[in-house]
Coordinates of C-alpha atoms in Angstrom, one line a residue:
Chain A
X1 CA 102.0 110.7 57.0
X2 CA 105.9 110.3 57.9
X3 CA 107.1 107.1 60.3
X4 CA 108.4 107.8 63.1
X5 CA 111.5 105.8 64.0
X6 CA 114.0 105.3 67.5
X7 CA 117.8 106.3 67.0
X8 CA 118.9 106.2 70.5
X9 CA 118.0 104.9 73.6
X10 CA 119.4 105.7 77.4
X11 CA 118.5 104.0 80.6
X12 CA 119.4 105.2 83.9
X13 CA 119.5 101.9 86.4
X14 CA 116.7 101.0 88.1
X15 CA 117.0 101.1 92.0
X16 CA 117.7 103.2 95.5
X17 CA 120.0 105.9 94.4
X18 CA 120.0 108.2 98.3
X19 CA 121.0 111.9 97.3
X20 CA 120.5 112.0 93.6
X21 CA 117.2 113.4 92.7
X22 CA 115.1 112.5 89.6
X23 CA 115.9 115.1 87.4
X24 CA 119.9 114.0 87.9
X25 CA 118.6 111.0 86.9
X26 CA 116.5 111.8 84.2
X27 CA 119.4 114.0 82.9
X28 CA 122.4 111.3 82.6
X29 CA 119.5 108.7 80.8
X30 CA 118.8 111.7 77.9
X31 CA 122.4 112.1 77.7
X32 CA 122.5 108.8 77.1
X33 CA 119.9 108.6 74.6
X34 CA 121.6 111.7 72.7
X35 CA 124.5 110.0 72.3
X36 CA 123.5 106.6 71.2
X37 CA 121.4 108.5 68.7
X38 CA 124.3 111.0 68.0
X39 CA 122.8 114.2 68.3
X40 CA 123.1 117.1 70.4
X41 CA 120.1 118.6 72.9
X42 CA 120.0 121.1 71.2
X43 CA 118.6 119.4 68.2
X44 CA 116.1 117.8 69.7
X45 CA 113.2 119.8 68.7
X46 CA 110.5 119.0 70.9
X47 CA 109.4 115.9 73.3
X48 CA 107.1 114.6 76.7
X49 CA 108.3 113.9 79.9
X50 CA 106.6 112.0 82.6
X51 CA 107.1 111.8 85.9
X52 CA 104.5 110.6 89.1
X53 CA 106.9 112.2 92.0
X54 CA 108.2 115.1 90.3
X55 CA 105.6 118.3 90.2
X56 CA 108.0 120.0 86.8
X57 CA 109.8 117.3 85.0
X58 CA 110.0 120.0 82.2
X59 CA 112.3 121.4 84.7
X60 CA 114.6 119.0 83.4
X61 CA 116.2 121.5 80.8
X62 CA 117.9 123.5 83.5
X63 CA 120.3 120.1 83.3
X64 CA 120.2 120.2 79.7
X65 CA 120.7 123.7 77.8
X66 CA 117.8 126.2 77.9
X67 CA 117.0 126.1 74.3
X68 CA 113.4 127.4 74.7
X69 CA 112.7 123.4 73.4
X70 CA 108.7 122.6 74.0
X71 CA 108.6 119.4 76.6
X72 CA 105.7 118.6 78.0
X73 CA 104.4 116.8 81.1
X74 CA 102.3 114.0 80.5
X75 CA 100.8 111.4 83.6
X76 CA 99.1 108.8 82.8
X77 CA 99.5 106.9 86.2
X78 CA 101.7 103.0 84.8
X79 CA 101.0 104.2 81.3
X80 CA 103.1 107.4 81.5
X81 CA 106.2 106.5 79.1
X82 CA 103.9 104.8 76.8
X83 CA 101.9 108.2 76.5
X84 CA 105.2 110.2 76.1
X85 CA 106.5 107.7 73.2
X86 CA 103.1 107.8 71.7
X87 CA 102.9 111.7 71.9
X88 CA 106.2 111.6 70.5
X89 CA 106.1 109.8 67.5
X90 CA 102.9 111.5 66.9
X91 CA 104.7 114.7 66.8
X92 CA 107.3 113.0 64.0
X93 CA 104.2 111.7 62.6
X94 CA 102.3 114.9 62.0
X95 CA 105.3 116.6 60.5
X96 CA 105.4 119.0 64.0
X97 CA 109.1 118.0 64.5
X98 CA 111.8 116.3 62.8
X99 CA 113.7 115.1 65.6
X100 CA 112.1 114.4 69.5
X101 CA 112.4 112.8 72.7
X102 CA 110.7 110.9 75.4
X103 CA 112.1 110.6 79.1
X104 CA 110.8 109.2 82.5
X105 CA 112.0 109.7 85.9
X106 CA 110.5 108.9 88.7
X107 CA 112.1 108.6 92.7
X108 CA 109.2 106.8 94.9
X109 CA 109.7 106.5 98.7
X110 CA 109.8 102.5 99.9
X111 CA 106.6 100.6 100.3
X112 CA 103.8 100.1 98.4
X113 CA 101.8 103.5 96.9
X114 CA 99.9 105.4 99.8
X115 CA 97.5 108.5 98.2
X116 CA 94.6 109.7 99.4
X117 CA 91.4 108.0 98.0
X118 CA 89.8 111.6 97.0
X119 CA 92.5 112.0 94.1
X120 CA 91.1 109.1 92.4
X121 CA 87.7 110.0 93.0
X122 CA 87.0 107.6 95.1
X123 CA 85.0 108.7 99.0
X124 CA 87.6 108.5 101.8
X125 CA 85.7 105.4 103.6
X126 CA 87.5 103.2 100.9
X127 CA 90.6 103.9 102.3
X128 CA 90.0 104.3 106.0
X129 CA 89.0 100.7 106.2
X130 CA 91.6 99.1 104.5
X131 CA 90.2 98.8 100.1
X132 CA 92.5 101.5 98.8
X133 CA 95.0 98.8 97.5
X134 CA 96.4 98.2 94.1
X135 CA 97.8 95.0 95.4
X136 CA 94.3 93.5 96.4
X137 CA 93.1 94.1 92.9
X138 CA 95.7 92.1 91.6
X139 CA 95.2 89.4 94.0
X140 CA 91.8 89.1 93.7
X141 CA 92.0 89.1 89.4
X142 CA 94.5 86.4 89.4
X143 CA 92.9 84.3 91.9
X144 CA 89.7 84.2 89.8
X145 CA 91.9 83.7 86.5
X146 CA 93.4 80.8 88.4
X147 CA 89.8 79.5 89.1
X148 CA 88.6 79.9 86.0
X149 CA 92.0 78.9 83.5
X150 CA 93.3 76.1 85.5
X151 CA 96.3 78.5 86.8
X152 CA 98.4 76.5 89.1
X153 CA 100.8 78.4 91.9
X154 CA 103.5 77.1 90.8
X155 CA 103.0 78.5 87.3
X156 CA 103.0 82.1 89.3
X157 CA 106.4 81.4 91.0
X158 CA 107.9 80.0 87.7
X159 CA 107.0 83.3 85.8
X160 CA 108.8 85.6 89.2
X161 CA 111.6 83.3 88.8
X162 CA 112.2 83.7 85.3
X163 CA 112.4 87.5 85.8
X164 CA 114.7 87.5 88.3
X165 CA 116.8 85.4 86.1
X166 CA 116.6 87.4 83.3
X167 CA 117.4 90.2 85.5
X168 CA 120.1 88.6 87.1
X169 CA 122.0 89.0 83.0
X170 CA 121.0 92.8 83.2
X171 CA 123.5 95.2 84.6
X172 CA 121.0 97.9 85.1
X173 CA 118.1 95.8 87.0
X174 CA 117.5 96.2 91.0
X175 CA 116.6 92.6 91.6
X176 CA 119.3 90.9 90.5
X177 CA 119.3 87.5 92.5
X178 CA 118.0 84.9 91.1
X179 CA 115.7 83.1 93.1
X180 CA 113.8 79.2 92.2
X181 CA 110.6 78.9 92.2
X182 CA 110.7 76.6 95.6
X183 CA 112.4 80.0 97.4
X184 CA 109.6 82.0 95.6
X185 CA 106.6 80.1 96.9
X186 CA 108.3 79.9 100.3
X187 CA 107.7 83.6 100.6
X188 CA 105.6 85.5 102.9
X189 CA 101.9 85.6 101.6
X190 CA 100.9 89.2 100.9
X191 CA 97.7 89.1 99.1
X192 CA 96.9 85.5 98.3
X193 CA 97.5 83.9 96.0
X194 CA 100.3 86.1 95.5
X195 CA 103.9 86.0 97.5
X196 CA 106.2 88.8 98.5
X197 CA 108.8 87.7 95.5
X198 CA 106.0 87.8 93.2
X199 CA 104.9 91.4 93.3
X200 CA 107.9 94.5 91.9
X201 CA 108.5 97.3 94.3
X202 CA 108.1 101.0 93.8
X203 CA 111.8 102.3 93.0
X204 CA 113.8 105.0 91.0
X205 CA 114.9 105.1 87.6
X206 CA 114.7 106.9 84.4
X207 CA 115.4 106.0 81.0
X208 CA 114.7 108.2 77.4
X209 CA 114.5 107.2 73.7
X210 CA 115.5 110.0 71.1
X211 CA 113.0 109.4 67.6
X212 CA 113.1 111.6 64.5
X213 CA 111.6 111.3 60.7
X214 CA 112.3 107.6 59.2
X215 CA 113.1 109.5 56.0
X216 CA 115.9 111.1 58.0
X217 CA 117.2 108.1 60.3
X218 CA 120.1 107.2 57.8
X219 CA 122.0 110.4 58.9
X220 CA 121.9 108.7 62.5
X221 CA 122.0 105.0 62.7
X222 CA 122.0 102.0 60.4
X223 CA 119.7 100.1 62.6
X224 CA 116.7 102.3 63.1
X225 CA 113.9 101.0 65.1
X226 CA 110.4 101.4 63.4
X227 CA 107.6 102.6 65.7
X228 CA 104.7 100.8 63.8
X229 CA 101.7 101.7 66.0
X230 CA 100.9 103.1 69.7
X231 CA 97.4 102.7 71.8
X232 CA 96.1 104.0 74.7
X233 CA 92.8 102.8 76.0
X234 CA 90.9 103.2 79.6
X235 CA 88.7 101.1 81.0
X236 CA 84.7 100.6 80.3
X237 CA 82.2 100.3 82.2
X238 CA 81.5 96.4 83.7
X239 CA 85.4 95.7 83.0
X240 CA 86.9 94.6 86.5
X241 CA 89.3 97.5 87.4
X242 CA 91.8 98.5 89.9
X243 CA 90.2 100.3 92.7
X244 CA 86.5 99.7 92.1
X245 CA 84.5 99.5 95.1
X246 CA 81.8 97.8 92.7
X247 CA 81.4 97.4 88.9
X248 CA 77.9 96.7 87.0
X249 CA 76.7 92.7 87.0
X250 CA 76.4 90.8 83.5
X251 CA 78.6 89.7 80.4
X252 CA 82.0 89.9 80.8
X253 CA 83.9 93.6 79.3
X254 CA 87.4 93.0 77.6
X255 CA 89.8 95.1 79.8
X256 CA 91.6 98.3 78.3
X257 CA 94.7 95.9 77.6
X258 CA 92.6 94.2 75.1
X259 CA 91.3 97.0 73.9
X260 CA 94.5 98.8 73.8
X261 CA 96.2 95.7 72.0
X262 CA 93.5 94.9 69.6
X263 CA 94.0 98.8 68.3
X264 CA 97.6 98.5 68.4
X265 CA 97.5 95.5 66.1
X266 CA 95.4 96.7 63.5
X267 CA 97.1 99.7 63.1
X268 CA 100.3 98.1 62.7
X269 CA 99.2 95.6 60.5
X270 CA 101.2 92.9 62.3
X271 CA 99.3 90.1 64.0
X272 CA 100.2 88.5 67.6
X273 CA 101.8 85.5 65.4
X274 CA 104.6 87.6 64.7
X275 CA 105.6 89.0 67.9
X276 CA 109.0 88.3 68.6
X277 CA 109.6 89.3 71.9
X278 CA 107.3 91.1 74.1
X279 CA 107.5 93.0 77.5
X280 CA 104.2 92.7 79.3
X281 CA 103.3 94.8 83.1
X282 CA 104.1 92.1 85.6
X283 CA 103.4 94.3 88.6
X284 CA 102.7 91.2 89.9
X285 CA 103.5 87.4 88.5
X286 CA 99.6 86.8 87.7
X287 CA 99.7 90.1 85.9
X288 CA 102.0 88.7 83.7
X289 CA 100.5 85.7 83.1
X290 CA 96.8 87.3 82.4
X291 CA 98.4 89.5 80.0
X292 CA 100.1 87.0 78.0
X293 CA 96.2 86.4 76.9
X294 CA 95.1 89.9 77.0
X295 CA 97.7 91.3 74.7
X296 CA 96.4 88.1 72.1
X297 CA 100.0 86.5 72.5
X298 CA 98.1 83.1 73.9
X299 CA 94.8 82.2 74.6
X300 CA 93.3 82.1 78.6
X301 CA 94.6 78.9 80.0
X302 CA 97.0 78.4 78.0
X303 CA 99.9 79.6 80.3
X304 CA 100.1 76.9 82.1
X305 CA 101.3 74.8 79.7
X306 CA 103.5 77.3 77.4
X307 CA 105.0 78.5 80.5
X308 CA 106.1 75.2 82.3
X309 CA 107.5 74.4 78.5
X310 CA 109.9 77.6 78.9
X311 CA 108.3 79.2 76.0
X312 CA 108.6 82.1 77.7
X313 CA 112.3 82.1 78.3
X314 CA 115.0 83.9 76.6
X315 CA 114.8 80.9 74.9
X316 CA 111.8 80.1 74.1
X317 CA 109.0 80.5 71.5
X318 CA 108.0 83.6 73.1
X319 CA 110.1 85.4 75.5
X320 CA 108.8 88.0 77.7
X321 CA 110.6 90.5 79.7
X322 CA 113.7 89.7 79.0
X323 CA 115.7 92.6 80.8
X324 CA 113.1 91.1 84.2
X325 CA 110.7 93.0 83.5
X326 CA 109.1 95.3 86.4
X327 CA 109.9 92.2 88.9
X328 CA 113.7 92.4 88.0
X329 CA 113.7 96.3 87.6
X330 CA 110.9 97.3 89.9
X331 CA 108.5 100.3 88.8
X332 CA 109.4 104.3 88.8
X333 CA 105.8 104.4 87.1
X334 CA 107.2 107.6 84.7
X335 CA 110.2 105.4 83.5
X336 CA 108.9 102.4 83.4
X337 CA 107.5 101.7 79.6
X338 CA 110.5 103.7 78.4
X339 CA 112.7 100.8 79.9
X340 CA 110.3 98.0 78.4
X341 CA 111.3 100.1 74.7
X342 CA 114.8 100.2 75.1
X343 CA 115.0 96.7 76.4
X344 CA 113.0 95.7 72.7
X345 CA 115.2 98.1 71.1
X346 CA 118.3 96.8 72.0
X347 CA 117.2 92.8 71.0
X348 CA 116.2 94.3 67.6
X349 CA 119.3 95.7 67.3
X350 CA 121.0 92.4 69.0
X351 CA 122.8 94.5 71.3
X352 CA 121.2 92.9 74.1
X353 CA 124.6 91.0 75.4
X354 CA 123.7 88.0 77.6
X355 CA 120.2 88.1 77.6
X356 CA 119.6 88.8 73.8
X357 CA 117.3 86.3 72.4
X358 CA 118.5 83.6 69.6
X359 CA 117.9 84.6 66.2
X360 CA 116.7 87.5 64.1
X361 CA 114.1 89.3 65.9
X362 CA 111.5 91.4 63.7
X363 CA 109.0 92.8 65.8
X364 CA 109.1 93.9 69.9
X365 CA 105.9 94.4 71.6
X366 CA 105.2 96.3 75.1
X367 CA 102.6 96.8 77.3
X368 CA 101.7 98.8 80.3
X369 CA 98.8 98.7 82.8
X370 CA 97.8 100.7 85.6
X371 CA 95.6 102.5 87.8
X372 CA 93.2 103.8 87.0
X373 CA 92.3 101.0 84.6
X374 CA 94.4 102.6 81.9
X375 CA 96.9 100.6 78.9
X376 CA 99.2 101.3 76.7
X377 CA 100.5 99.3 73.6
X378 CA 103.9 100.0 71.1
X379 CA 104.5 97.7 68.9
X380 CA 107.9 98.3 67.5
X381 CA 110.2 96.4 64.3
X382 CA 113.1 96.9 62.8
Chain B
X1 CA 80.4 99.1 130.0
X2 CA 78.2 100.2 126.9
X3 CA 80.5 100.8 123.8
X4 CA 79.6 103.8 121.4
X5 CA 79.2 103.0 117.5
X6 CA 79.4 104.8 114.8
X7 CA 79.6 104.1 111.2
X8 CA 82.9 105.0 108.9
X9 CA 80.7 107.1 106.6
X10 CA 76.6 108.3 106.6
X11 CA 74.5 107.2 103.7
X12 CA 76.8 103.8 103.3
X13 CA 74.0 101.5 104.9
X14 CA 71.3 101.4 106.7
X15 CA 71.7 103.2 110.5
X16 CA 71.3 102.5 113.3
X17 CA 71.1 98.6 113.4
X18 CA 68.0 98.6 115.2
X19 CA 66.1 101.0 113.1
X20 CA 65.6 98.5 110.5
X21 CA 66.8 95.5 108.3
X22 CA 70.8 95.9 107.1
X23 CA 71.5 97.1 103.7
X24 CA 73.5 99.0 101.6
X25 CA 72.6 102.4 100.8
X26 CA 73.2 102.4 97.0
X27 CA 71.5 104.1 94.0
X28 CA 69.3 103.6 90.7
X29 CA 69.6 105.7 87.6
X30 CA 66.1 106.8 86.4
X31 CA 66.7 107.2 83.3
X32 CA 68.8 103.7 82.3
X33 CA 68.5 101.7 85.0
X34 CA 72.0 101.1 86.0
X35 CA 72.7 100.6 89.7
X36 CA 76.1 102.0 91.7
X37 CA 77.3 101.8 94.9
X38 CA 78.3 104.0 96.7
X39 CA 75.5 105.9 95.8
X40 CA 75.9 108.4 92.6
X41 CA 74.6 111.1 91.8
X42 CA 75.4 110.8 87.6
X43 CA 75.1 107.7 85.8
X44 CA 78.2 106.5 84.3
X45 CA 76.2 104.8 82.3
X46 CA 74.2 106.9 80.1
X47 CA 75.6 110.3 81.9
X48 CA 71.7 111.1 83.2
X49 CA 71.7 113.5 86.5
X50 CA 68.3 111.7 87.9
X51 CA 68.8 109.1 90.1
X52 CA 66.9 107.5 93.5
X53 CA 67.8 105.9 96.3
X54 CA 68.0 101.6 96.6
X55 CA 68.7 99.5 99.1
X56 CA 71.1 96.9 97.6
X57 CA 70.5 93.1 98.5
X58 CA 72.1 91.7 101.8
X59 CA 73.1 88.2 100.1
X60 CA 75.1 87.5 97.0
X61 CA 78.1 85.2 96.2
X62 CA 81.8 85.7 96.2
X63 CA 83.3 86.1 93.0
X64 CA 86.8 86.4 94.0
X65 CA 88.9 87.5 97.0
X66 CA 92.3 87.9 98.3
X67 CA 93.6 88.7 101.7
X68 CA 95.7 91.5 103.2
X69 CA 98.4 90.3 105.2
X70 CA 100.3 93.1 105.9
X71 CA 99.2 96.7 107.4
X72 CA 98.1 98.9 105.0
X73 CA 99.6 102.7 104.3
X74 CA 98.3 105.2 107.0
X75 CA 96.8 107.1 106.0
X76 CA 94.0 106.6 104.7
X77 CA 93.8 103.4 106.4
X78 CA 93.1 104.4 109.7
X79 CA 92.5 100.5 111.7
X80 CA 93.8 99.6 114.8
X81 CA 98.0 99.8 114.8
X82 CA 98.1 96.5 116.4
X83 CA 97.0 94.6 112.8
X84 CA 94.9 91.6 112.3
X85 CA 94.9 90.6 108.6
X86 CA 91.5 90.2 107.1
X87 CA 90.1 89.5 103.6
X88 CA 88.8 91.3 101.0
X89 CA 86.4 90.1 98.0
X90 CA 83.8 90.8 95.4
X91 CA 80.3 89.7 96.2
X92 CA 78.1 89.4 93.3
X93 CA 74.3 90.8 93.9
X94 CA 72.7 88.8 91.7
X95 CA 71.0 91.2 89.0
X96 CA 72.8 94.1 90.8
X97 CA 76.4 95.0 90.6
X98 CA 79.3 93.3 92.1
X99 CA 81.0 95.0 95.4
X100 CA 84.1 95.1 97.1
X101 CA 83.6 94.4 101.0
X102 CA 85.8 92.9 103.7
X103 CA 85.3 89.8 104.6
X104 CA 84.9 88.3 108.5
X105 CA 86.9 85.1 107.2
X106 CA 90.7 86.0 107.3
X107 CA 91.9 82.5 105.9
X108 CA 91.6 82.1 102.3
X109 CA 91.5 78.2 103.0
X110 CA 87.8 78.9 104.1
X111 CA 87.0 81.1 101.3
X112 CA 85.5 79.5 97.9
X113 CA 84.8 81.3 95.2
X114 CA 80.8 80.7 94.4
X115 CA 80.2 80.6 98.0
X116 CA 76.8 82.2 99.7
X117 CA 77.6 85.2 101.4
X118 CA 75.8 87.3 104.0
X119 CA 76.3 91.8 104.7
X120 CA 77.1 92.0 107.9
X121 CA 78.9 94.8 110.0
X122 CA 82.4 94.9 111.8
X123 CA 83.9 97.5 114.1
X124 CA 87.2 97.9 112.2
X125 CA 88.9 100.3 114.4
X126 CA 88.4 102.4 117.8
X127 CA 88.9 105.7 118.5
X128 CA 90.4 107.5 121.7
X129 CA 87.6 108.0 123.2
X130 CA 86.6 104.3 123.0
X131 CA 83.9 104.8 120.3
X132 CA 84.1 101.8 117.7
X133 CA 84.2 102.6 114.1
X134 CA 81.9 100.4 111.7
X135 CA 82.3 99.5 108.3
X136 CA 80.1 96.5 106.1
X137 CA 81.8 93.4 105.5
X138 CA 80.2 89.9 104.3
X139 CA 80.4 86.7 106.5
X140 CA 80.1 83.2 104.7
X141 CA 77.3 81.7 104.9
X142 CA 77.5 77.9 107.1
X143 CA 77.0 75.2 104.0
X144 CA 75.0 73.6 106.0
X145 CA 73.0 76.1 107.5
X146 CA 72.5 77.3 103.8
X147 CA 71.6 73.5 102.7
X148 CA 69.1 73.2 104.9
X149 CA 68.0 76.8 104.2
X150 CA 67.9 75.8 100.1
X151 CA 65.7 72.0 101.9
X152 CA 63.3 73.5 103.6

């Protein structure tokens, strides 16, 4: 079976853009990708698209030549882009098509998600009286994380105000001032434990990353990026998932990050002990911090300490979401793991300009988790 | 002035209050024995069609919680538009399932994770025409009350 590897990456900025729609946005980050890669549209051969608020992202080739190209729309709720990179590179992979693409766009209204309860199977009750929150899932998974690992707050304000910071050296990121700790945790509580600057906002954005045959990449780029293994996992039963009005009683059930990474791993043949740089869902600061552990990149408890080190920092041992991650860059779910990929791709590269990490970078990991109890792992190298 | 009730969905618990004790209306699957709230008709489970009716305990503990500060999307929620925050949490049933209820305690100071914790029911919301809508929620149970409970 042929490797897949990236030749170009494009990433329209993350934020409130009033008046340009999706697609536009979607559009200028494949042209983008197309020309970092060097190649035209109408080479591309096939590719996935993902997108939450748009019904047709396929409709995206009215922008970009009607070349009768197959793209297909994939939802995956957070783990959208990492189902279009894995689809893909699976296509490369198969020997389907020599040369394809991956894009998210997404455009979200302001505030947090509203839907109705019934698309997620779930009877309306749960949202009439208030449970139909993301946010209280995440609140109520850190807080027993923090009773059971020794989790201080302070630890969840340092990891919001690192990604601000690293933000703050991205050009493209929404959230771009840097705020302390002190500021953090003098935010309004939301869901406790967690704070108003320790959750990311739904926002718009689009990025895309153009792969073809690794046997082909020289005609493209000297500094292809090797896809070495993609995972998708959902959740089992008696794992403790967003939106679950109850889950079955009795041993603990990894979550589908685990499960996700665990396959991801394998398949690459490259351990957590030689991750790099990694860029982990922090839809929230605990999320972050939990799946430090659940991608195997630490063990639980162990954040407290590795984190108030700075091993986590640009850095550090072990940095994580360097480009701010979904806190810095907020979360157009379709676009979102695309952005954590290009973000990897350009440290392996070292094009990463003021945030690129110190050294020589081998191997970029991401991760995405969302409703409803779904993850997705790449793990990238050069 | 008599106040109307009327629960936010049939078949959730028991009603009305004074027909009997209060529980939750969940459900057992014949074949495997795996228990779900809200009741289901298929086990997710073992994927068996045959299920029966069971009344879920009225006391577990709380194995986490958070609270909800600010006023949730409308809709679905559909609570009063002047909003009180409240709490959310997971009580385990011991040897059942753990649920996800609100809980009468709105300050997570008073909220402890291993804490005794009692189904009770709370008129979230009112409609027009005065009638109060009810959902379940858990109260804490008094330490004290639950020492001397555990003593006697």
């Amino acid at each position: 079976m042929t490797e897949a590897v990236i030749i170009g990456v494009g990433l329209h900025p993350f934020g409130r853009f009033p008046g340009k729609p999706a697609l536009d946005m979607g559009a200028d980050a494949v042209r983008l990708a197309l020309t970092d890669a060097g190649v035209n549209w109408p080479q591309i051969q096939g590719g996935y698209i993902g997108s939450y608020e748009v019904a047709n992202p396929d409709a995206i080739v009215g922008r970009l030549g009607l070349t009768g190209v197959p793209l297909r729309g994939v939802f995956n709720g957070c783990a959208t882009a990492g189902t279009a990179v894995a689809l893909a590179a699976r296509a490369i992979e198969t020997g389907e098509h020599d040369l394809t693409i991956a894009i998210g766009l997404d455009k979200h209204p302001r505030g947090a998600f509203a839907a109705d309860p019934s698309v997620a199977g779930i009877p309306s009750w749960y949202g009439q009286t208030g449970l139909f929150l993301t946010t209280h899932f995440f609140g109520m998974k850190i807080n027993r994380y923090m009773h059971e690992h020794g989790i201080s707050h302070e630890t969840l304000a340092r990891v919001a105000s690192k990604n601000f910071r690293n933000a703050a050296r991205n050009e493209k990121a929404w959230r771009r001032t840097p705020l302390s700790p002190e500021e953090i945790l003098a935010s309004p509580v939301l869901n406790y434990p967690l704070r108003q600057f320790m959750y990311c906002g739904p926002n718009e954005g689009a990025a895309a990353i153009v792969m073809c045959r690794a046997d082909q990449a020289h005609k493209y780029t000297g500094k292809p990026v090797r896809v070495r293994s993609t995972a998708l996992r959902s959740r089992r039963l008696g794992a403790f998932e967003v939106q679950s009005p109850s889950f079955p009683v009795g041993e603990p059930v990894d979550s589908p990050s685990v499960d996700a990474s665990r396959a991801a791993y394998e398949s690459a043949g490259i351990g957590p002990e030689d991750v790099d740089v990694a860029q982990l869902q922090d839809t929230d600061a605990g999320s972050e911090i939990i799946h430090m552990a659940e991608n195997g990149l630490c063990k639980d408890g162990e954040q407290e300490r590795l984190i108030t080190e700075g091993a986590t920092e640009i850095g550090g041992r072990l940095p994580v979401n360097t480009d701010g991650g979904l806190l810095g860059n907020g979360e157009p779910i379709g676009a979102s793991g695309l952005r954590q990929i290009h973000e990897i791709v350009l440290q392996l590269r070292g094009a990463a300009g003021a945030r690129q990490i110190p050294g020589t970078p081998r191997v970029g990991y991401t991760h995405l988790y969302g409703a409803p109890g779904a993850s997705a792992v790449t793990i990238l190298s050069t | 002035m008599t106040t109307t009730q009327r629960p936010v969905a049939e078949g959730l618990f028991t009603w009305p209050p004074a027909a009997a004790p209060l529980r939750l209306i969940g459900s057992e699957c014949r074949v495997c024995g795996l228990v779900s709230f809200p009741a289901a008709a298929t086990c997710v489970r073992c994927a068996s069609d045959e299920s029966k009716e069971r009344l879920l305990a009225d006391r577990g503990t709380l194995w986490t919680y958070t609270t909800q500060n600010f006023r949730p999307p409308s809709p679905p929620y559909d609570g009063p538009e002047a909003f009180e925050p409240y709490a959310v949490g997971y009580i385990e049933l011991p040897g059942e399932l753990l649920i996800e209820a609100r809980l009468t305690e709105p300050d997570p100071d008073k909220l402890r994770i291993g804490q005794t914790m009692l189904l009770t029911l709370v008129p979230y919301t009112v409609r027009d025409d005065g009638t109060e809508i009810v959902t379940f929620a858990f109260a804490p149970v008094e330490e004290s009350t639950h020492a001397e409970q555990e003593a006697s």
